[in-house]
Short mmCIF file of C-alpha atoms and ligand atoms in Angstrom, two decimals:
data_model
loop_
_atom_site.label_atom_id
_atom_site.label_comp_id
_atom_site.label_asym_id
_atom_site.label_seq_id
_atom_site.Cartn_x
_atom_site.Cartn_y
_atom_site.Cartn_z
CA UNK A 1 -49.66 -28.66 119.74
CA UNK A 2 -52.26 -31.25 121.30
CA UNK A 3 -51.16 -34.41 122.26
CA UNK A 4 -52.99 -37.68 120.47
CA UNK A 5 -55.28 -37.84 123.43
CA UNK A 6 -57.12 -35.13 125.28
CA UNK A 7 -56.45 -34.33 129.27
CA UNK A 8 -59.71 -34.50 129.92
CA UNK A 9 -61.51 -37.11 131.95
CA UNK A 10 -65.15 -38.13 131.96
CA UNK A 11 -65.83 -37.23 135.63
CA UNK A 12 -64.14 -33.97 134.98
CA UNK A 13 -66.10 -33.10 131.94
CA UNK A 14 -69.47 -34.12 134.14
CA UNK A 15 -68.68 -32.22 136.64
CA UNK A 16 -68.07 -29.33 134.49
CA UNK A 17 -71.21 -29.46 132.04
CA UNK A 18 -73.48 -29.20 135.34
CA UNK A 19 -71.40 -26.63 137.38
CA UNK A 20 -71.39 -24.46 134.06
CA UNK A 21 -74.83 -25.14 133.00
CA UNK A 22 -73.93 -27.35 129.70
CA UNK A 23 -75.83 -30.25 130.33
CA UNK A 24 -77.51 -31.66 133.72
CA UNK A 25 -79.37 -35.32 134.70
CA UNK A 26 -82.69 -35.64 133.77
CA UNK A 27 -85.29 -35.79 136.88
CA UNK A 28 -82.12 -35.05 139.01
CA UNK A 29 -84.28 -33.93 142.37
CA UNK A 30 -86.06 -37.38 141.72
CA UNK A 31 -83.27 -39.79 141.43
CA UNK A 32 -82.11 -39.06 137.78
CA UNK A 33 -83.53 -40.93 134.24
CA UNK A 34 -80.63 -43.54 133.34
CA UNK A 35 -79.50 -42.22 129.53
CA UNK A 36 -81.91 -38.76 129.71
CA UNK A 37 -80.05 -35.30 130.13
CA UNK A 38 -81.18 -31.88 129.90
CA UNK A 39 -79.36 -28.95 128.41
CA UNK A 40 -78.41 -25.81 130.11
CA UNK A 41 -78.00 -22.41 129.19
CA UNK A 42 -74.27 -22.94 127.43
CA UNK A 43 -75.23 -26.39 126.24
CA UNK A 44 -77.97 -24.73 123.81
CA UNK A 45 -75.64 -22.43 122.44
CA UNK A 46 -73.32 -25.16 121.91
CA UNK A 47 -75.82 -27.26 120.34
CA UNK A 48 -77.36 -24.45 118.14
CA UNK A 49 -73.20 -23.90 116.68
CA UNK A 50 -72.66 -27.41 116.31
CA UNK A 51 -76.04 -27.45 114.28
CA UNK A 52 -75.04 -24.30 112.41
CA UNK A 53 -72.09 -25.62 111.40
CA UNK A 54 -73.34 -29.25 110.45
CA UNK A 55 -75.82 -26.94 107.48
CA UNK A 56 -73.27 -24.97 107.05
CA UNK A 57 -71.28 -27.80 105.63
CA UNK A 58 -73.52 -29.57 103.73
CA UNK A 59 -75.20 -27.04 101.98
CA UNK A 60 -71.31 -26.02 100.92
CA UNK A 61 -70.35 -29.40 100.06
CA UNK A 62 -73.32 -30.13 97.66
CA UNK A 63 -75.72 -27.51 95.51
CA UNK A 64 -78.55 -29.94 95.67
CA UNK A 65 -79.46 -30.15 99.01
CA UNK A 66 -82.92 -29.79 100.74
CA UNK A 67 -83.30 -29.14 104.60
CA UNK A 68 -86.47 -31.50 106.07
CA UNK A 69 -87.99 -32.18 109.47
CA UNK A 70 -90.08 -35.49 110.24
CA UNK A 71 -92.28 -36.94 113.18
CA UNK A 72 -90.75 -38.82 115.64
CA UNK A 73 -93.48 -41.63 115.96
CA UNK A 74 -93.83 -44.06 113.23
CA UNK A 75 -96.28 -47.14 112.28
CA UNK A 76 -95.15 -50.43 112.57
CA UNK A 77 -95.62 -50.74 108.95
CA UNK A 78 -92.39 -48.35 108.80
CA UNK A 79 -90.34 -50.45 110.76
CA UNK A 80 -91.15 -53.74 109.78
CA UNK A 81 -89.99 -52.32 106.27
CA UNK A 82 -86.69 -50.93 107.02
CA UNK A 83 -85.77 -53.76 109.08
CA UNK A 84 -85.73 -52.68 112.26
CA UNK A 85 -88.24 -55.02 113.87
CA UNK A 86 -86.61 -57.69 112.41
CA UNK A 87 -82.79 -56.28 113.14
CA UNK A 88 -82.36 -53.75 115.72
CA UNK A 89 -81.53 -55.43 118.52
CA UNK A 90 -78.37 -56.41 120.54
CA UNK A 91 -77.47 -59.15 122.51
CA UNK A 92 -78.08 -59.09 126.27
CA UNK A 93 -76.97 -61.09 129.09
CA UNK A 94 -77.63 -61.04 132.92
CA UNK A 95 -75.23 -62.24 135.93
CA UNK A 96 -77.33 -64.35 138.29
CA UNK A 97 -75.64 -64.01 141.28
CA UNK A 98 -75.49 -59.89 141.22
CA UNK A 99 -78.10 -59.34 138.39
CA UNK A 100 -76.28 -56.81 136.44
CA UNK A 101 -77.08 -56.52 133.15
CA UNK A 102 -74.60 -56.58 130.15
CA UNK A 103 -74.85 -55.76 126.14
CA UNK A 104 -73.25 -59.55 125.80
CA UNK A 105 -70.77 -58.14 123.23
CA UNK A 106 -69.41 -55.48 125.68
CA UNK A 107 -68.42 -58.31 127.89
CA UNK A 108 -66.06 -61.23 128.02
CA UNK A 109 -68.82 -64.07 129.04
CA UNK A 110 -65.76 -66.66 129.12
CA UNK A 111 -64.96 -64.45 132.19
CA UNK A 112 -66.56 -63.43 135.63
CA UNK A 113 -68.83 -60.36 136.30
CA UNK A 114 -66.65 -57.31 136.07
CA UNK A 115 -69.04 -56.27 139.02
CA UNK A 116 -69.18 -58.90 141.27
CA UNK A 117 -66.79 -60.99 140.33
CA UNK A 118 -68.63 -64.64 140.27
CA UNK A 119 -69.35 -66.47 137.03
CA UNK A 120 -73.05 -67.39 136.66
CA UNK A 121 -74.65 -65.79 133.43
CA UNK A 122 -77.86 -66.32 132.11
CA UNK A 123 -78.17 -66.87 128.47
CA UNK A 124 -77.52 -64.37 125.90
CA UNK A 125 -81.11 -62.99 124.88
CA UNK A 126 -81.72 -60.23 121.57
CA UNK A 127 -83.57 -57.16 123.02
CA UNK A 128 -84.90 -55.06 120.77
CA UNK A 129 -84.08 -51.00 120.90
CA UNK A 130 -87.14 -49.45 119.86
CA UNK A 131 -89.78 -47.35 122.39
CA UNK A 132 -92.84 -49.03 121.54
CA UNK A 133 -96.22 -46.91 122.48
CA UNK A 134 -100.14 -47.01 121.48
CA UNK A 135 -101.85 -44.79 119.88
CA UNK A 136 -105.36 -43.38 121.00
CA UNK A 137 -107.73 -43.23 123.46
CA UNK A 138 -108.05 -46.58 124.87
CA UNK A 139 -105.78 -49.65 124.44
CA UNK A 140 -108.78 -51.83 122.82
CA UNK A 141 -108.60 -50.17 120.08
CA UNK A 142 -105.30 -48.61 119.92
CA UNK A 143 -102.46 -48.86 117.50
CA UNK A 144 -99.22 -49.60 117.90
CA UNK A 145 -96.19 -46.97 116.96
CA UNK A 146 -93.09 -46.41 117.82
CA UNK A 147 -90.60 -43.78 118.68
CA UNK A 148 -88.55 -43.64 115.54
CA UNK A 149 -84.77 -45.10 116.67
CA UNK A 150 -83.04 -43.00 113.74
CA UNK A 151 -84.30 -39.99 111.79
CA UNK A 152 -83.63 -41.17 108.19
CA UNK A 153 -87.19 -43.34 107.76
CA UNK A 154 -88.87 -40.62 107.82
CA UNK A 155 -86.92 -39.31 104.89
CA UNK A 156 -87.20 -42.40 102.30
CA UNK A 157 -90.93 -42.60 103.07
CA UNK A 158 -92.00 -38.77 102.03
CA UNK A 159 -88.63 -39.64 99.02
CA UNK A 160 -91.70 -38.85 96.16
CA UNK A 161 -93.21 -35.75 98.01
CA UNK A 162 -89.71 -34.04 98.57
CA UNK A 163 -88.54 -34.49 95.03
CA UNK A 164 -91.88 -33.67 93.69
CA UNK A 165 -92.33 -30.71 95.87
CA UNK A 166 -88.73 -29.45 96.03
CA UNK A 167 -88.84 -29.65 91.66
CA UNK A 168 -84.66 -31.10 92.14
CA UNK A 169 -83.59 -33.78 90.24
CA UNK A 170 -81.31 -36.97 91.50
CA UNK A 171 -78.48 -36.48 92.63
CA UNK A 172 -79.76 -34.44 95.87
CA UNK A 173 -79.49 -34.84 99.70
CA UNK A 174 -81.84 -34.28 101.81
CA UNK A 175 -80.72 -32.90 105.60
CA UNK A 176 -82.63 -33.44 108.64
CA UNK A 177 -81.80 -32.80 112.17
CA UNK A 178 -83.96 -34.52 115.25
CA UNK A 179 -84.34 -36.70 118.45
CA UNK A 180 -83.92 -40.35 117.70
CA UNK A 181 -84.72 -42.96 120.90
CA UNK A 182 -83.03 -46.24 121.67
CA UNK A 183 -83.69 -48.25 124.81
CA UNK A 184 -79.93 -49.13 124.90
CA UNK A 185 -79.00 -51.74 127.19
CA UNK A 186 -76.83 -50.08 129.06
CA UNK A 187 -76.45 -46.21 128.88
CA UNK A 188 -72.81 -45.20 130.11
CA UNK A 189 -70.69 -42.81 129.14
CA UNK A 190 -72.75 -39.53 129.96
CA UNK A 191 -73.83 -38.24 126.43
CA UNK A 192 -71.87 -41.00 124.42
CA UNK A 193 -74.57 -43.72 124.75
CA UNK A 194 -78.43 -42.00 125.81
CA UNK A 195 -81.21 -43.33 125.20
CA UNK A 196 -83.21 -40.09 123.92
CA UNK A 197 -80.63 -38.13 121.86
CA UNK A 198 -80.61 -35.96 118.44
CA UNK A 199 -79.06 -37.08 115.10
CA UNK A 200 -78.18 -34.89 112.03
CA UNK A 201 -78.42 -37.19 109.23
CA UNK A 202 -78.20 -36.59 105.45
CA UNK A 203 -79.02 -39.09 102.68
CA UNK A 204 -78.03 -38.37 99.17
CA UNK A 205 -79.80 -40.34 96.49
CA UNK A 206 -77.74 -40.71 93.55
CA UNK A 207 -77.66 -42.90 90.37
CA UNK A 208 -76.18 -46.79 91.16
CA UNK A 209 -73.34 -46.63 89.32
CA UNK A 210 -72.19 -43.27 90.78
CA UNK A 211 -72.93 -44.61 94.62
CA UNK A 212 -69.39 -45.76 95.23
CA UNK A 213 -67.80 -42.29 94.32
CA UNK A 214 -70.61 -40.64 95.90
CA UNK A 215 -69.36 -42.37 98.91
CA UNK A 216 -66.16 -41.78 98.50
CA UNK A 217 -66.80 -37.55 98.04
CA UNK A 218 -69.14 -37.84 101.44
CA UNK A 219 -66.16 -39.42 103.41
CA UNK A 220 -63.80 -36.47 102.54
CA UNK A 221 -66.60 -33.80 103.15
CA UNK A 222 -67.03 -35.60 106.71
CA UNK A 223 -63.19 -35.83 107.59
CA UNK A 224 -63.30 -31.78 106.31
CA UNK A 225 -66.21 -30.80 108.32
CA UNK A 226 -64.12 -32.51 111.62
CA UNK A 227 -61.05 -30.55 110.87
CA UNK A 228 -63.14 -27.10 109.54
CA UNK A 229 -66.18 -26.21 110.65
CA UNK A 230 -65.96 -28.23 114.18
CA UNK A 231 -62.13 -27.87 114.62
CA UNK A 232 -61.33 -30.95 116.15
CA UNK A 233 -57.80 -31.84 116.48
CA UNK A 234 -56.59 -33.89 113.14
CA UNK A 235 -54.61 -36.22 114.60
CA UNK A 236 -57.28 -37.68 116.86
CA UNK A 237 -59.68 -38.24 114.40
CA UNK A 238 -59.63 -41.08 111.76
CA UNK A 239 -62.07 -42.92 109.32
CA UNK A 240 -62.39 -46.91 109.65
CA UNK A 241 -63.80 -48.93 107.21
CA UNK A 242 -66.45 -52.03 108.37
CA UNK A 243 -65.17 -55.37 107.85
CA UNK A 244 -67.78 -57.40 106.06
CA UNK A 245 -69.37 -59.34 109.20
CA UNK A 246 -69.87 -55.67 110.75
CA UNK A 247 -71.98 -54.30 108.04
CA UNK A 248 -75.30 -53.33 109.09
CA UNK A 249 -78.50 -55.13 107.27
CA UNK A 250 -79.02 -52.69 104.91
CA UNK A 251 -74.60 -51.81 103.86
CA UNK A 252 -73.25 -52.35 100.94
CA UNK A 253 -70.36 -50.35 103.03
CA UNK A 254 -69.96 -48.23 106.07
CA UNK A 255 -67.21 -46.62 107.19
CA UNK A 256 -66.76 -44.81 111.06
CA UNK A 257 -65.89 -41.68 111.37
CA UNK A 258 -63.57 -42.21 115.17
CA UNK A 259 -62.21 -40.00 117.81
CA UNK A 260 -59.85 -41.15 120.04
CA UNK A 261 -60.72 -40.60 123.86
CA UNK A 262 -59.23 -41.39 126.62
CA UNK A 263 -61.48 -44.72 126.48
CA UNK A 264 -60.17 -45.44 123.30
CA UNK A 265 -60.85 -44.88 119.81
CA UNK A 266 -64.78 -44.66 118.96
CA UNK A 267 -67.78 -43.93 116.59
CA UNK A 268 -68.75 -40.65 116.04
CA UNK A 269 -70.49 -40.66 112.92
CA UNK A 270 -71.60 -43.60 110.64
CA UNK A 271 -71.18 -42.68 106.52
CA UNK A 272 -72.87 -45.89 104.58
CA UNK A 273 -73.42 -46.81 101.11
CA UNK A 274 -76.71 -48.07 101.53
CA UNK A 275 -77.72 -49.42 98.17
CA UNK A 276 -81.09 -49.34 97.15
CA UNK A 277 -82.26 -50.88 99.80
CA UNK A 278 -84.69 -48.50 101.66
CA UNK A 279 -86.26 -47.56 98.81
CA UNK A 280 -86.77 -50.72 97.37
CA UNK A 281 -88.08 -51.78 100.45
CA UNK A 282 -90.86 -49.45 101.57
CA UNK A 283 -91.81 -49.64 97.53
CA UNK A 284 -92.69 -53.41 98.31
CA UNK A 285 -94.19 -53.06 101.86
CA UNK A 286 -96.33 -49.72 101.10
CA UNK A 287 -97.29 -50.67 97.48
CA UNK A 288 -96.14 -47.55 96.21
CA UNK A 289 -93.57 -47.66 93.39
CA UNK A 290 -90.43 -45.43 94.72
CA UNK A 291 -88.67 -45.48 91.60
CA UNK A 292 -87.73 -42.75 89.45
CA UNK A 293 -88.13 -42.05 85.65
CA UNK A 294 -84.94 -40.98 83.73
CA UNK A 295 -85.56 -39.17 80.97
CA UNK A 296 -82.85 -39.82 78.85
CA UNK A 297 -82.29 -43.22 79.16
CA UNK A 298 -86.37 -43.72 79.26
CA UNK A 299 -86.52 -45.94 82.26
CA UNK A 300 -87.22 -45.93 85.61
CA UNK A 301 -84.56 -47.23 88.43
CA UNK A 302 -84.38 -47.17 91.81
CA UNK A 303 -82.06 -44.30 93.38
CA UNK A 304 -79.17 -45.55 95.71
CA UNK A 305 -78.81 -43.83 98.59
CA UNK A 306 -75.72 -42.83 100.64
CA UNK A 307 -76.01 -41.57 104.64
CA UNK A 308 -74.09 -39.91 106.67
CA UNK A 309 -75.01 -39.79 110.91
CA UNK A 310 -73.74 -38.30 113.58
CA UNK A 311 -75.30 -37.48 116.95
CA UNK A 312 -75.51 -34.24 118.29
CA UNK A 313 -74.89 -35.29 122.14
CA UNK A 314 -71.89 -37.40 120.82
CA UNK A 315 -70.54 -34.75 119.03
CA UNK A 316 -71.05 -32.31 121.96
CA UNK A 317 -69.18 -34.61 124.36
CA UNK A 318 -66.37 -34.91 121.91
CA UNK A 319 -66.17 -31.09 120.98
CA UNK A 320 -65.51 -30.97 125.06
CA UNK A 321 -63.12 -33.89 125.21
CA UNK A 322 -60.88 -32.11 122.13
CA UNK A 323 -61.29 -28.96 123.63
CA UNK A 324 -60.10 -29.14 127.42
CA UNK A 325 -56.98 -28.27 128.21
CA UNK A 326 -55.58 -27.53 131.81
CA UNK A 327 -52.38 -25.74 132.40
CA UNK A 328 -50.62 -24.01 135.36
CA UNK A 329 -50.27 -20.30 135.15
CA UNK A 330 -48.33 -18.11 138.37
CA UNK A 331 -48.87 -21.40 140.13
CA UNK A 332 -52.54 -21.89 139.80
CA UNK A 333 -54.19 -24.02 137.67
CA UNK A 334 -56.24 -23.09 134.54
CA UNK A 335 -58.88 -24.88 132.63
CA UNK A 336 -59.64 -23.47 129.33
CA UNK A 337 -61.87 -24.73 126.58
CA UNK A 338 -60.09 -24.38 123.82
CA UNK A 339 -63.06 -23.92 121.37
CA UNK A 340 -63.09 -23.08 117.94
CA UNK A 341 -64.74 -19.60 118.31
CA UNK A 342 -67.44 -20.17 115.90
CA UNK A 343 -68.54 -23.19 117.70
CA UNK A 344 -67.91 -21.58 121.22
CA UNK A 345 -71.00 -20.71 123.29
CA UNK A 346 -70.17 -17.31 124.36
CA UNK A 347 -68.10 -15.14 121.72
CA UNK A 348 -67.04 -12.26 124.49
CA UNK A 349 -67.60 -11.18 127.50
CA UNK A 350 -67.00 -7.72 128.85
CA UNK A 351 -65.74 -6.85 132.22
CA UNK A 352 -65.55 -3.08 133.39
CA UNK A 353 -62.59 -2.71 135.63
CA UNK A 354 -64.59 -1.63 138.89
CA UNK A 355 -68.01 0.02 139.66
CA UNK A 356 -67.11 3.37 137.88
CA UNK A 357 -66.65 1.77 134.70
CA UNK A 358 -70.12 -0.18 134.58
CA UNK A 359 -71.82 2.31 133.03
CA UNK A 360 -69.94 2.96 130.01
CA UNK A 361 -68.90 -0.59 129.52
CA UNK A 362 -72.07 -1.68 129.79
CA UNK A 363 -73.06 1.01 127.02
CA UNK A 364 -70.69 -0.42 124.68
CA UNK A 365 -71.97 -3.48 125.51
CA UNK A 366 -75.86 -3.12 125.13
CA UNK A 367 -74.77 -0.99 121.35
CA UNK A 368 -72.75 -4.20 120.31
CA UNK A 369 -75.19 -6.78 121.50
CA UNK A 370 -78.21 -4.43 119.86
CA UNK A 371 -76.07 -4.63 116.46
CA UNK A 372 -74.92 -7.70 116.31
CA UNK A 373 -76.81 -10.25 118.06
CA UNK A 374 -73.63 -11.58 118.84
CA UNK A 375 -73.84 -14.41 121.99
CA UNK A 376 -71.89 -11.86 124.31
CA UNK A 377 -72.12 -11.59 128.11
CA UNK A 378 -71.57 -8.61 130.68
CA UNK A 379 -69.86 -9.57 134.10
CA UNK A 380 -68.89 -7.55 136.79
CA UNK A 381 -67.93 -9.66 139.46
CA UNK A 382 -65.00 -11.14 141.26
CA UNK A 383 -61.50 -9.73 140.11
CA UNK A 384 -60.48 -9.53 136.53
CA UNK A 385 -58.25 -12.66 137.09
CA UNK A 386 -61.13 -14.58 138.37
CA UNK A 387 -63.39 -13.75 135.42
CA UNK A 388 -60.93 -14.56 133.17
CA UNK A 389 -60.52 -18.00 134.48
CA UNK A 390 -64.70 -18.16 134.43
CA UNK A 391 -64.60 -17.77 130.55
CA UNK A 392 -61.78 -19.62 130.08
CA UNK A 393 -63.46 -22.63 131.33
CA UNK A 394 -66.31 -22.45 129.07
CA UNK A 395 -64.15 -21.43 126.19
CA UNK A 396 -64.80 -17.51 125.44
CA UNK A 397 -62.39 -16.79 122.89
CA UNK A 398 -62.08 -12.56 124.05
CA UNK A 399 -62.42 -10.61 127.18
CA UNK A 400 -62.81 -6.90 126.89
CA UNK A 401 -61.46 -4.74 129.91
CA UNK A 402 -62.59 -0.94 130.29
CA UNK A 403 -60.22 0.32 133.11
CA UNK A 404 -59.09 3.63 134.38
CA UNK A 405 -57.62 4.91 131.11
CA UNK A 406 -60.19 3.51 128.71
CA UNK A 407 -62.28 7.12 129.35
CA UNK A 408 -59.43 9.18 128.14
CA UNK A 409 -58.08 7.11 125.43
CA UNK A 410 -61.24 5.83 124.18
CA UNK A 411 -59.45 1.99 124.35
CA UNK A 412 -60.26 -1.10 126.06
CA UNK A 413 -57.91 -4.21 126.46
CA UNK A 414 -58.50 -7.28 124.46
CA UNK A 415 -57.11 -10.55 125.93
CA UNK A 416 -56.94 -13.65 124.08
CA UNK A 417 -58.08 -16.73 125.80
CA UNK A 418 -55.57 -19.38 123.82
CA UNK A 419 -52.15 -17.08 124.41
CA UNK A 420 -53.47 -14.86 127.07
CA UNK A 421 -51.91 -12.17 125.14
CA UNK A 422 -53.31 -8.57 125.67
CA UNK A 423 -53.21 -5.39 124.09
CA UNK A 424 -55.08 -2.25 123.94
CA UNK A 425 -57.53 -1.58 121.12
CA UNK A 426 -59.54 1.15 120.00
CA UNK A 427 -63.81 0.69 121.26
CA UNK A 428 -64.53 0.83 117.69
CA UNK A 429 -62.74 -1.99 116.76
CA UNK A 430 -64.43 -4.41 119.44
CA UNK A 431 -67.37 -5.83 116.68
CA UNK A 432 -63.71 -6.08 113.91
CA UNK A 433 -61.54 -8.06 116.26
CA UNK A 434 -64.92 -10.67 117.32
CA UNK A 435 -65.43 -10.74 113.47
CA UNK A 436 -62.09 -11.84 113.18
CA UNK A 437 -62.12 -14.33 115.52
CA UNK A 438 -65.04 -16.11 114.16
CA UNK A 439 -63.55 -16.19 110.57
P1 LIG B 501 -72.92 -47.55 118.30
O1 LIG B 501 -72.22 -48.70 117.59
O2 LIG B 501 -71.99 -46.64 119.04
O3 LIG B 501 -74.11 -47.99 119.09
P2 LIG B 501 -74.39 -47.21 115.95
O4 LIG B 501 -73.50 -47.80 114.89
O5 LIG B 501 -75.55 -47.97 116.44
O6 LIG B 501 -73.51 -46.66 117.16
P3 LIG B 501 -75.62 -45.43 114.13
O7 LIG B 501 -76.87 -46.19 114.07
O8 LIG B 501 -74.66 -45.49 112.98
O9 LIG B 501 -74.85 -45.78 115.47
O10 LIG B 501 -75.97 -43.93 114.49
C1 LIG B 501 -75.30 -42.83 113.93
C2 LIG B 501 -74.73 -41.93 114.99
O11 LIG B 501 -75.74 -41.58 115.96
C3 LIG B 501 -73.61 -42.51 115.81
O12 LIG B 501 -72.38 -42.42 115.14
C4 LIG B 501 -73.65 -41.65 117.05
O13 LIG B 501 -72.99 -40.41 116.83
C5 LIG B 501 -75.12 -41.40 117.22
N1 LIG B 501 -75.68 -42.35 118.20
C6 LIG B 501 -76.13 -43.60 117.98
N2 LIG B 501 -76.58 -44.16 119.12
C7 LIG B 501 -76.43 -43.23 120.08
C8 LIG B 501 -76.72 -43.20 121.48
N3 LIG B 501 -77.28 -44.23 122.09
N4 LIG B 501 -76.44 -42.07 122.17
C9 LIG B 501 -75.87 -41.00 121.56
N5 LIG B 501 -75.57 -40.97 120.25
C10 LIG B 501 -75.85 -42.06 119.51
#
């Protein structure tokens, strides 16, 4: 059983997502791009199952629900109607005698500069977290845009088109998965805070008077899709309710979805109730009337709309934090990633015992990989020990072993990465037992 918090470290979990190939700096050979990372090999496949399993859960959760993919720059118009040139902004503050910079509500201002240690700080200034850009040829005549700092906009403006298009009827949800770009003060926390990272957002628009149970049902489907589909362990995960001075602009209530890390309990996903509000408001600023006709009570109103947001990255990083585990086996030391083997990268990896068994291994192999498509990977290097310990550290839930005998008895040996366990099973029931697995 896993403990409340995970073993892992951040520097540990760096170092490993760039010596594996799950996730490296942006512009590394030219210094690095503060709160920009690139994603390797493993970190795809990761991504791609976290994805996978985000649909997954939503389509299962709700019958109604439409999949949708929107631009990434917006008009100003767009943001001056949802509030975010207006809202999105947090408080900043600068020391004077070092000049590091601060988000002023990550700080203790009554105190000195964690960094420096002198007490001199500027006053506390609103900086707002949108990439602003022009559009067009020359500035003269160029318009301004910017890159969108949450997907969801994108969703309430084409609202008519999707319903229209789609033929559904409210209640529906609408799923969309996409970069979103903040100019966060300060980045920290490798993936937890970027500044260019993906969201997976879904809003449902429902009648007003069944928002609040609507919200209610998404909460549960969120905690369910933690525990289910991603795996996480229960204990560290937990929902938290806004207090009323925390609600964002647009709440009528938000709740967190939080993991615990090592550097404390925080956001993972945001689930709000958020009225009527978006709607209501692009109807005003864009003219057009958003609001829907109900046949049977003859009227029109204006759907409420409830959201649920998580980022990718975030969710990455914390999929790694639950995960790790180190433990000492004949006296060495073993790191294993202790994914859920739906969500792990690589689903098996097969090792022939030395050269002679290369061939037919790799037969078996290249027939299973044909077949299936399943993420698998040959390796024929090192001892079997020391491959073992390779895919233990980027989570491969089986290792296949042809050896001496496997010719003769027409049996491989299957080794489970959680118990280490092994036993001999026939090559025919390779593609059963990585089925089984990823049940
Ligand atoms: P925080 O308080 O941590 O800044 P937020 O309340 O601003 O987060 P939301 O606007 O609710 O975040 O965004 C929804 C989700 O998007 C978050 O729960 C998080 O998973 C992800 N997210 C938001 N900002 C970032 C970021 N800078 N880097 C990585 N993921 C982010």
């Amino acid at each position: 059983m896993k403990s409340k918090v995970s073993a892992a470290t951040l520097d540990k979990l760096v170092a490993l997502c760039k010596r594996r190939g799950f996730v490296y700096q942006s512009a590394e050979i030219y210094g690095g791009l503060n709160g920009v990372y690139d994603c390797g090999h493993l970190g795809t496949l990761l991504k791609k199952n976290i994805r996978t399993a985000w649909v997954q859960s939503m389509k299962e959760a709700a019958s109604s629900m439409v999949q949708f993919e929107g631009s990434l720059l917006g008009p100003q118009s767009v943001w001056e109607a949802s509030g975010h040139i207006a809202n999105f902004q947090d408080p900043m503050v600068d020391c004077l005698e070092c000049k590091h910079r601060y988000r002023a509500d990550d700080i203790d201002l009554e105190k000195s500069c964690p960094h420096c240690g002198k007490k001199s700080w500027t006053d506390v200034r609103q900086f707002n977290m949108m990439f602003k850009t022009e559009l067009g040829a020359s500035v003269d005549n160029a318009t301004s845009a910017y890159l969108r700092p949450e997907t969801a906009q994108a969703i309430f403006i084409n609202f008519k088109n999707i319903m229209s298009s789609n033929r559904i009827k409210i209640p529906f949800g609408v799923m969309q998965i996409g970069k979103a770009f903040r100019n966060e003060i300060t980045p920290k926390q490798f993936l937890f805070r970027m500044r260019e990272f993906e969201q997976m957002e879904m809003e449902w628009f429902c009648k007003p008077e069944t928002a609040a149970k609507d919200f209610d049902f998404w909460m549960q489907k969120r905690l369910d899709f933690y525990k289910n589909f991603i795996g996480l362990t229960p204990d560290r995960v937990r929902l938290r309710a806004h207090e009323k001075d925390e609600l964002s602009h647009y709440s009528k209530g938000t709740s967190d979805v939080e993991y615990n890390f090592p550097f404390g309990w925080k956001e993972i996903e945001g689930i709000a109730n958020r009225g009527n509000f978006d709607l209501t408001q692009h109807s005003n600023f864009s003219g057009k009337d958003l609001a829907v006709f109900d046949e049977q009570e003859k009227a029109s109103f204006m759907p409420h709309v409830v959201e649920t947001s998580v980022g990718v990255d975030r969710l990455f990083l914390t999929v790694l934090f639950d995960a790790y585990d180190e433990e000492e086996v004949e006296g060495e030391q073993r790191v294993v990633l202790r994914f859920k083997p739906t969500i792990a990268p690589i689903k098996a990896a097969f090792f022939p015992l030395t050269k002679k068994q290369v061939e037919p291994m790799m037969a078996l192999y290249e027939a299973l990989k044909k077949k299936t498509g399943f993420e698998i990977e040959f390796d024929e290097s090192g001892s079997i020990g020391k491959r073992y310990r390779r895919y233990d550290e980027v989570g491969t839930p089986l290792c296949f072993t042809f050896d001496f005998q496997s010719e003769e008895d027409g049996k491989v040996t299957v080794r489970f990465r959680d118990s280490m366990k092994q036993e001999r099973i026939a090559f025919d029931a390779i593609e059963q037992f990585i089925n089984d697995a990823l049940q």
